[in-house]
Amino acid sequence: MTKRQPGGAKFLAARKRLVWVSLSLLFLFCLLIVQFFRIQVMDGEKWTKAAKAQHQLVVSEPFKRGLFYSNTSLKRGHPESPQAFVIDVPKFHLFADPYVIPPELRREITQGLQAFLQLDDAGYQKLGGQFERKSRSRKLAMWLDRGLMLEMQKWWFQYAKLKKLPRNALFFVQDYQRSYPFGKLLGQVLHTVRDDKDPLTHQAIPTGGLEMIFDRFLQGKEGKRQILRSPRHPLEAGKILSSPEDGADVHLTVNHYLQAVAEEEIAKAVKNANAAGGWAILMEPRTGEILALAQYPCFEPANYAKYFNDPQLSENTKVKAVTDPYEPGSTMKPLTIAIGLKANQELKKQGKKPIFSPLERIDTSNGAFPGRSKPIKDTSNHRSLNMYMAVQKSSNIYMARIVQRVIEQLGEAWYRNALQEIFGFGYKTGVEIPSESPGMLPTPGRLHPNGKLEWSVPTPFSISFGHNILVNSVQMLRSYAILANGGYDVRPTLIRKIVRTHQDGSKELLLDNTAPERVASYKRLLEADIVDEVVKAMKYVTKPGGSAWRADIHGYTEVGKTATSEKIVNGTYSKKNHISTFIGFAPVKDPKFVLLVAIDEPESKYTPGVGKTQFGGVCAAPAFREIGLRTLEYLGVEPDDPYGYPLGDPRRNEEKADWTPEVKSLKELYLQWNRAK
Amino acid sequence: MKQANFIRLLVCIFILGLLVYSYINEQNAVTRYRLDIPKLAKEIRDLKESSTQLQYEIDLFESPQHLIELARHSEFSHLKHPMLKEIVSMSEGLALQISSEERDESVKLRTQLASYLAIGAK
């Protein structure tokens, strides 16, 4: 073995080569480091993004829109299990990718799909047309059931395998459809959401009603999930970037059973009266919780497109009790006497004489009033009446006389202010329905669209019996609720509470109308003795001799008032088109509900033994009795007039029945004052 | 001496092997569970959805309109809404403490109230 000499030429050359190789390697390594620095640090963001785009995918996690729940806490012993008015049922939409389907197979695929979708010729043509579009995603069918989807998928996978087509040339996308287990029940109030969604936010688009008012609570929030593009990493295994958040649930004051009762009875009443429509509102008089809000003809949320595409049917999509003001007619009379009695108290405070006494005999033979070209008339002529008779016989002249005295003593402004501040006329009630009309309380000095003054000399006399004033049905119901609850303010509502349930199961109360503080904040608007007198007067209305004996709820005490108003058609009062109403409450001592029944345009004819069919006492009062009776039975309220049954009923005892002696003595007095000379 | 060290080394390698094996086995089990998660999650989601679908179908049948219709049939004519005074409520704790004598009373009361079942109020 030869030993190399360190100083040799060969050794030096080798060493030189080694240095060069090392330097070259070092240089290359430096280049690598530089490139590495450029990729990792300088362009790091760009390449990270590119890598993520190639390997990772962010998908949206669906959320559920909030639901509406019935009020199941009305009676003791009632199961508290939640009952939804609407359920989001999982459904599927069918899409196609026409780009990857060869033209020669399109007809065959269309025929295959037609068999599943059961399309007519027009539908078949439309479906076939979708495959001709230059698009990667065409919607072929919407809202398919899971069962149908699985059948179609099975057929398609076999077909795609046979024809060597990509399996995802037809694909399904899951969605939740707003479904209504109770059909049309509460349709106008709930409304629905459109079939299509907002393309940017993926939120449902409400068509109206509570869906629209509470949209911001009902909306949920989409979640984000990161997944890897690998067949070994199915979607669910991905990393959750943000959890989906379901919409908040709205718990309504409406009870599904009472709503069904009200809808059934109002439909029956409208059909019996051969009317254009009708509505009924049932409300708890102390809390203002609306227990039922029925309207006929109905609106089916599931078929919303049919209603919005037909101008006549679109009328049925609104809640007329809130959106359509009307002249309240005679239902205004109990409110007029309440204002008269309030005026008595005001004058007493001022040390003056009262304007009238409930038992005072007031001349009602002459209907002439200042500013009126024509005298005010009553349905029947009465020479003189006291307050109880005036309400029982529904006298216009008596009410106008009372208001005339109020104005003479306290002025027009005091009277108008009482209507506005006590009963809230001219103000919205704030019930949670879109497009509430505030009605129209005439204002001195303001002009009507026709150029005439809203408030002129005879206006207060007309208002006294419900003319020249426009109100919505909820305003009237609230006014009667004030009488029912002993004179306290009340704010009608459809909402008990709004609750959001988080992913971890915890609940967040977003709105609570059940808190006792809400009712405790209601101020007294009328003194108890005034309310007692008005209620006493209204008791005669549903008894023999009154204008609405058909409203008498057998076995229970009730009060109320009927009205028949002429509708304003083309700017003038129509003799043919009426709106007939009955408003009342029961039982009298401890009212469980206050109920308004309105029949829109009942047929106007005379039936022997019945009278004029358009009168509220004929067409609206029976619906009040039926809804009232079934409500009291449902609530488990014991009859408080156990002898107050109709003739022929074995439970009837005329001597013991409620209010019989009072009715008899009032009748005697009436005959004494009004007997023909 | 060398033999003893060799045995020690073998024991160490054996124990290390066991530990590594058990670690890998655990990892495999975890992986199996992780692979099951998506399947189970899908199963749960499907069950929840079919539960919603069934709830919808039950509600369709038990809609108040349908129950009111049913209540009009002669075979259900004995049913009525109970009066509030006919409903007996008691707290759960009290119900558990009830004595045998009281239980007999409660059976009687229940029989008496059987005909007062609420209708149309699910």
XYZ file of C-alpha atoms in Angstrom, chain A residues 49-357:
309
model
C -53.526 28.678 -0.387
C -52.872 26.577 -3.457
C -52.200 23.490 -1.347
C -55.332 24.031 0.692
C -57.359 24.492 -2.478
C -56.027 21.180 -3.750
C -56.384 19.159 -0.569
C -58.962 20.888 1.598
C -62.547 21.941 1.079
C -64.829 24.070 3.245
C -68.470 23.044 3.151
C -71.513 24.704 4.735
C -73.319 23.029 7.579
C -77.124 23.497 7.252
C -79.231 25.078 9.998
C -82.897 24.794 10.839
C -85.222 27.798 10.781
C -87.056 28.447 14.054
C -90.522 26.950 14.587
C -93.847 28.220 15.900
C -95.324 26.447 18.919
C -98.900 26.332 20.212
C -99.880 27.538 23.683
C -100.446 24.268 25.541
C -100.390 25.763 29.026
C -103.971 27.021 29.128
C -105.578 24.643 31.558
C -104.611 22.847 34.712
C -103.871 19.174 34.143
C -103.252 19.769 30.455
C -100.143 18.052 29.114
C -97.383 20.548 28.548
C -95.821 18.667 25.621
C -94.813 21.174 22.962
C -96.962 21.240 19.842
C -95.543 22.826 16.705
C -97.709 24.566 14.108
C -94.972 24.066 11.527
C -92.308 21.398 11.085
C -89.195 21.562 8.896
C -89.305 18.194 7.134
C -86.139 17.020 5.325
C -86.675 16.888 1.533
C -84.480 16.659 -1.552
C -84.010 18.656 -4.744
C -82.903 16.830 -7.906
C -80.161 18.448 -10.016
C -78.489 17.451 -13.305
C -75.114 18.209 -14.846
C -76.141 18.359 -18.563
C -72.505 18.946 -19.570
C -71.553 15.308 -18.920
C -74.713 13.692 -20.296
C -74.395 12.805 -24.003
C -77.246 14.235 -26.157
C -78.312 10.779 -27.378
C -79.096 9.636 -23.819
C -80.979 12.731 -22.643
C -84.363 11.635 -23.986
C -84.032 8.239 -22.303
C -83.068 9.808 -18.973
C -85.970 12.270 -19.199
C -88.385 9.385 -19.761
C -86.889 7.515 -16.820
C -87.329 10.534 -14.552
C -90.852 11.205 -15.820
C -91.925 7.804 -14.526
C -90.822 8.745 -11.017
C -92.030 12.345 -11.063
C -95.370 11.546 -12.772
C -95.243 14.577 -15.042
C -97.803 15.612 -17.637
C -96.792 16.506 -21.218
C -95.935 20.108 -20.349
C -93.855 18.959 -17.383
C -92.070 16.398 -19.543
C -91.170 19.026 -22.152
C -89.903 21.374 -19.451
C -87.802 18.629 -17.885
C -86.282 17.680 -21.243
C -85.431 21.326 -21.895
C -83.291 21.435 -18.751
C -80.818 18.946 -20.294
C -80.276 21.224 -23.297
C -79.040 24.111 -21.154
C -75.319 24.861 -21.098
C -74.876 24.507 -17.383
C -73.194 22.284 -14.816
C -76.174 22.425 -12.455
C -79.856 22.500 -13.472
C -82.638 22.016 -10.926
C -84.984 19.288 -12.268
C -87.379 18.711 -9.365
C -87.996 20.132 -5.882
C -89.132 18.825 -2.500
C -88.829 15.080 -3.113
C -89.478 12.657 -0.255
C -86.634 10.535 1.063
C -88.331 7.349 -0.201
C -88.707 8.681 -3.740
C -85.162 10.020 -3.663
C -83.771 6.583 -2.712
C -85.779 4.876 -5.487
C -84.580 7.376 -8.080
C -81.014 7.108 -6.848
C -81.094 3.294 -7.142
C -82.414 3.510 -10.706
C -79.898 6.162 -11.641
C -76.822 4.344 -10.278
C -77.732 1.212 -12.259
C -78.372 3.244 -15.395
C -75.151 5.257 -15.019
C -73.141 2.064 -14.564
C -74.727 0.513 -17.644
C -74.132 3.559 -19.843
C -70.763 4.373 -18.274
C -71.889 7.816 -17.129
C -70.513 9.651 -14.089
C -72.724 8.898 -11.070
C -72.909 12.566 -10.180
C -74.440 13.549 -13.548
C -77.689 13.479 -11.541
C -77.430 14.456 -7.894
C -79.631 15.300 -4.914
C -79.300 18.241 -2.549
C -80.935 18.041 0.865
C -83.106 20.874 2.152
C -85.781 21.447 4.792
C -89.331 22.161 3.687
C -91.685 24.226 5.862
C -94.528 21.734 6.390
C -97.870 22.294 8.074
C -99.279 19.256 9.913
C -102.488 21.159 10.678
C -102.902 22.366 7.071
C -104.565 25.750 6.796
C -104.832 26.252 10.571
C -103.647 29.763 11.511
C -102.504 30.215 7.879
C -102.947 33.974 7.588
C -101.182 34.628 10.867
C -98.213 32.309 10.318
C -97.752 32.751 6.556
C -94.828 30.822 5.105
C -91.469 31.079 3.323
C -90.820 30.997 -0.417
C -89.555 27.831 -2.130
C -86.388 29.612 -3.228
C -83.844 31.002 -0.787
C -81.709 34.100 -0.713
C -78.758 33.105 -2.960
C -76.230 35.043 -0.874
C -77.273 34.298 2.695
C -79.092 30.979 2.045
C -81.822 32.294 4.340
C -85.514 31.599 3.701
C -87.589 34.471 2.293
C -90.846 34.986 4.251
C -94.098 35.793 2.445
C -95.690 37.725 5.334
C -97.327 37.210 8.741
C -95.317 36.117 11.759
C -92.674 34.592 9.476
C -91.899 38.116 8.300
C -92.250 39.950 11.624
C -89.983 37.514 13.481
C -87.662 36.698 10.570
C -84.572 37.963 12.400
C -85.267 35.585 15.313
C -86.238 32.639 13.100
C -83.133 32.905 10.936
C -80.302 30.551 11.780
C -76.611 30.732 10.956
C -74.797 28.375 8.608
C -71.846 26.473 10.036
C -68.503 25.807 8.285
C -66.676 22.483 8.145
C -63.229 21.844 6.681
C -62.724 18.485 4.981
C -59.872 16.812 3.060
C -60.279 15.865 -0.602
C -59.760 12.194 -0.059
C -62.062 9.223 -0.395
C -60.758 8.057 2.968
C -62.022 11.183 4.687
C -65.773 11.363 4.407
C -67.462 14.711 4.990
C -68.393 14.125 8.619
C -64.800 13.556 9.685
C -63.793 17.110 8.845
C -62.817 19.818 11.262
C -65.644 22.116 12.388
C -64.657 25.717 11.765
C -67.929 27.130 13.104
C -71.001 25.281 14.361
C -74.366 25.894 12.694
C -76.866 27.799 14.808
C -80.576 26.962 14.494
C -83.148 29.753 14.473
C -85.032 30.668 17.666
C -88.431 29.096 18.324
C -91.460 31.346 18.726
C -93.985 30.198 21.334
C -97.372 31.640 20.440
C -100.310 32.566 22.656
C -102.589 30.794 20.169
C -103.860 27.390 21.243
C -104.217 24.922 18.365
C -107.474 23.409 19.644
C -109.217 26.764 20.221
C -107.944 27.933 16.841
C -109.496 24.872 15.189
C -112.792 25.537 17.001
C -112.801 29.218 15.955
C -111.969 28.351 12.331
C -114.691 25.718 12.167
C -117.349 27.997 13.656
C -116.445 31.065 11.605
C -116.557 28.988 8.396
C -119.981 27.698 9.410
C -121.239 31.222 10.196
C -119.953 32.641 6.891
C -121.592 29.830 4.912
C -124.878 30.179 6.835
C -124.933 33.930 6.192
C -123.930 33.461 2.542
C -121.280 36.086 3.277
C -118.056 37.070 1.541
C -115.954 36.214 4.592
C -115.548 36.544 8.319
C -113.132 36.448 11.227
C -113.062 35.771 14.939
C -110.548 36.780 17.617
C -110.433 35.156 21.039
C -108.359 36.912 23.684
C -107.530 36.548 27.367
C -108.782 39.894 28.756
C -106.143 40.450 31.479
C -102.931 39.497 29.695
C -103.970 40.344 26.133
C -102.873 36.894 24.945
C -104.715 36.105 21.710
C -105.893 32.500 22.023
C -107.302 32.189 18.499
C -107.386 34.352 15.377
C -109.489 32.686 12.705
C -110.449 33.955 9.280
C -112.537 32.481 6.475
C -111.878 31.986 3.544
C -108.609 30.444 4.575
C -105.031 30.679 3.349
C -103.057 27.470 2.938
C -99.362 28.271 3.506
C -98.288 25.089 1.706
C -99.961 26.342 -1.515
C -98.929 29.967 -1.133
C -98.100 30.462 -4.830
C -101.711 29.722 -5.806
C -102.904 32.561 -3.557
C -100.332 35.141 -4.614
C -100.870 34.449 -8.332
C -104.607 35.146 -8.133
C -105.628 38.743 -7.278
C -108.914 37.538 -5.735
C -107.289 34.841 -3.606
C -104.487 37.179 -2.533
C -107.111 38.980 -0.395
C -107.192 35.851 1.776
C -103.497 36.135 2.605
C -103.946 39.136 4.898
C -105.278 39.241 8.436
C -108.330 41.440 7.874
C -108.961 41.803 11.596
C -105.791 43.892 11.688
C -105.372 45.336 8.200
C -108.951 46.308 7.296
C -110.535 49.098 9.341
C -114.324 49.396 9.485
C -117.012 51.460 11.176
C -117.741 49.691 14.492
C -121.445 50.655 14.541
C -123.404 49.728 17.653
C -120.495 47.929 19.343
C -119.364 51.494 20.071
C -122.360 52.125 22.351
C -121.053 50.485 25.554
C -117.884 52.556 25.098
C -119.995 55.704 24.688
C -121.805 55.130 27.978
C -118.453 54.369 29.637
C -117.221 57.778 28.462
C -120.494 59.346 29.675
C -119.988 57.831 33.136
C -116.332 58.942 33.085
C -117.582 62.467 32.296
C -119.846 62.267 35.385
C -116.780 61.552 37.528
C -114.825 64.360 35.888
C -117.645 66.810 36.594
C -117.921 65.557 40.176
C -114.229 66.353 40.625
C -114.925 69.869 39.333
C -117.809 70.181 41.777
C -120.427 70.162 39.026
C -123.586 68.125 38.468
C -123.305 64.838 36.525
C -124.548 64.858 32.937
C -126.843 61.856 33.393
C -127.790 58.967 35.622
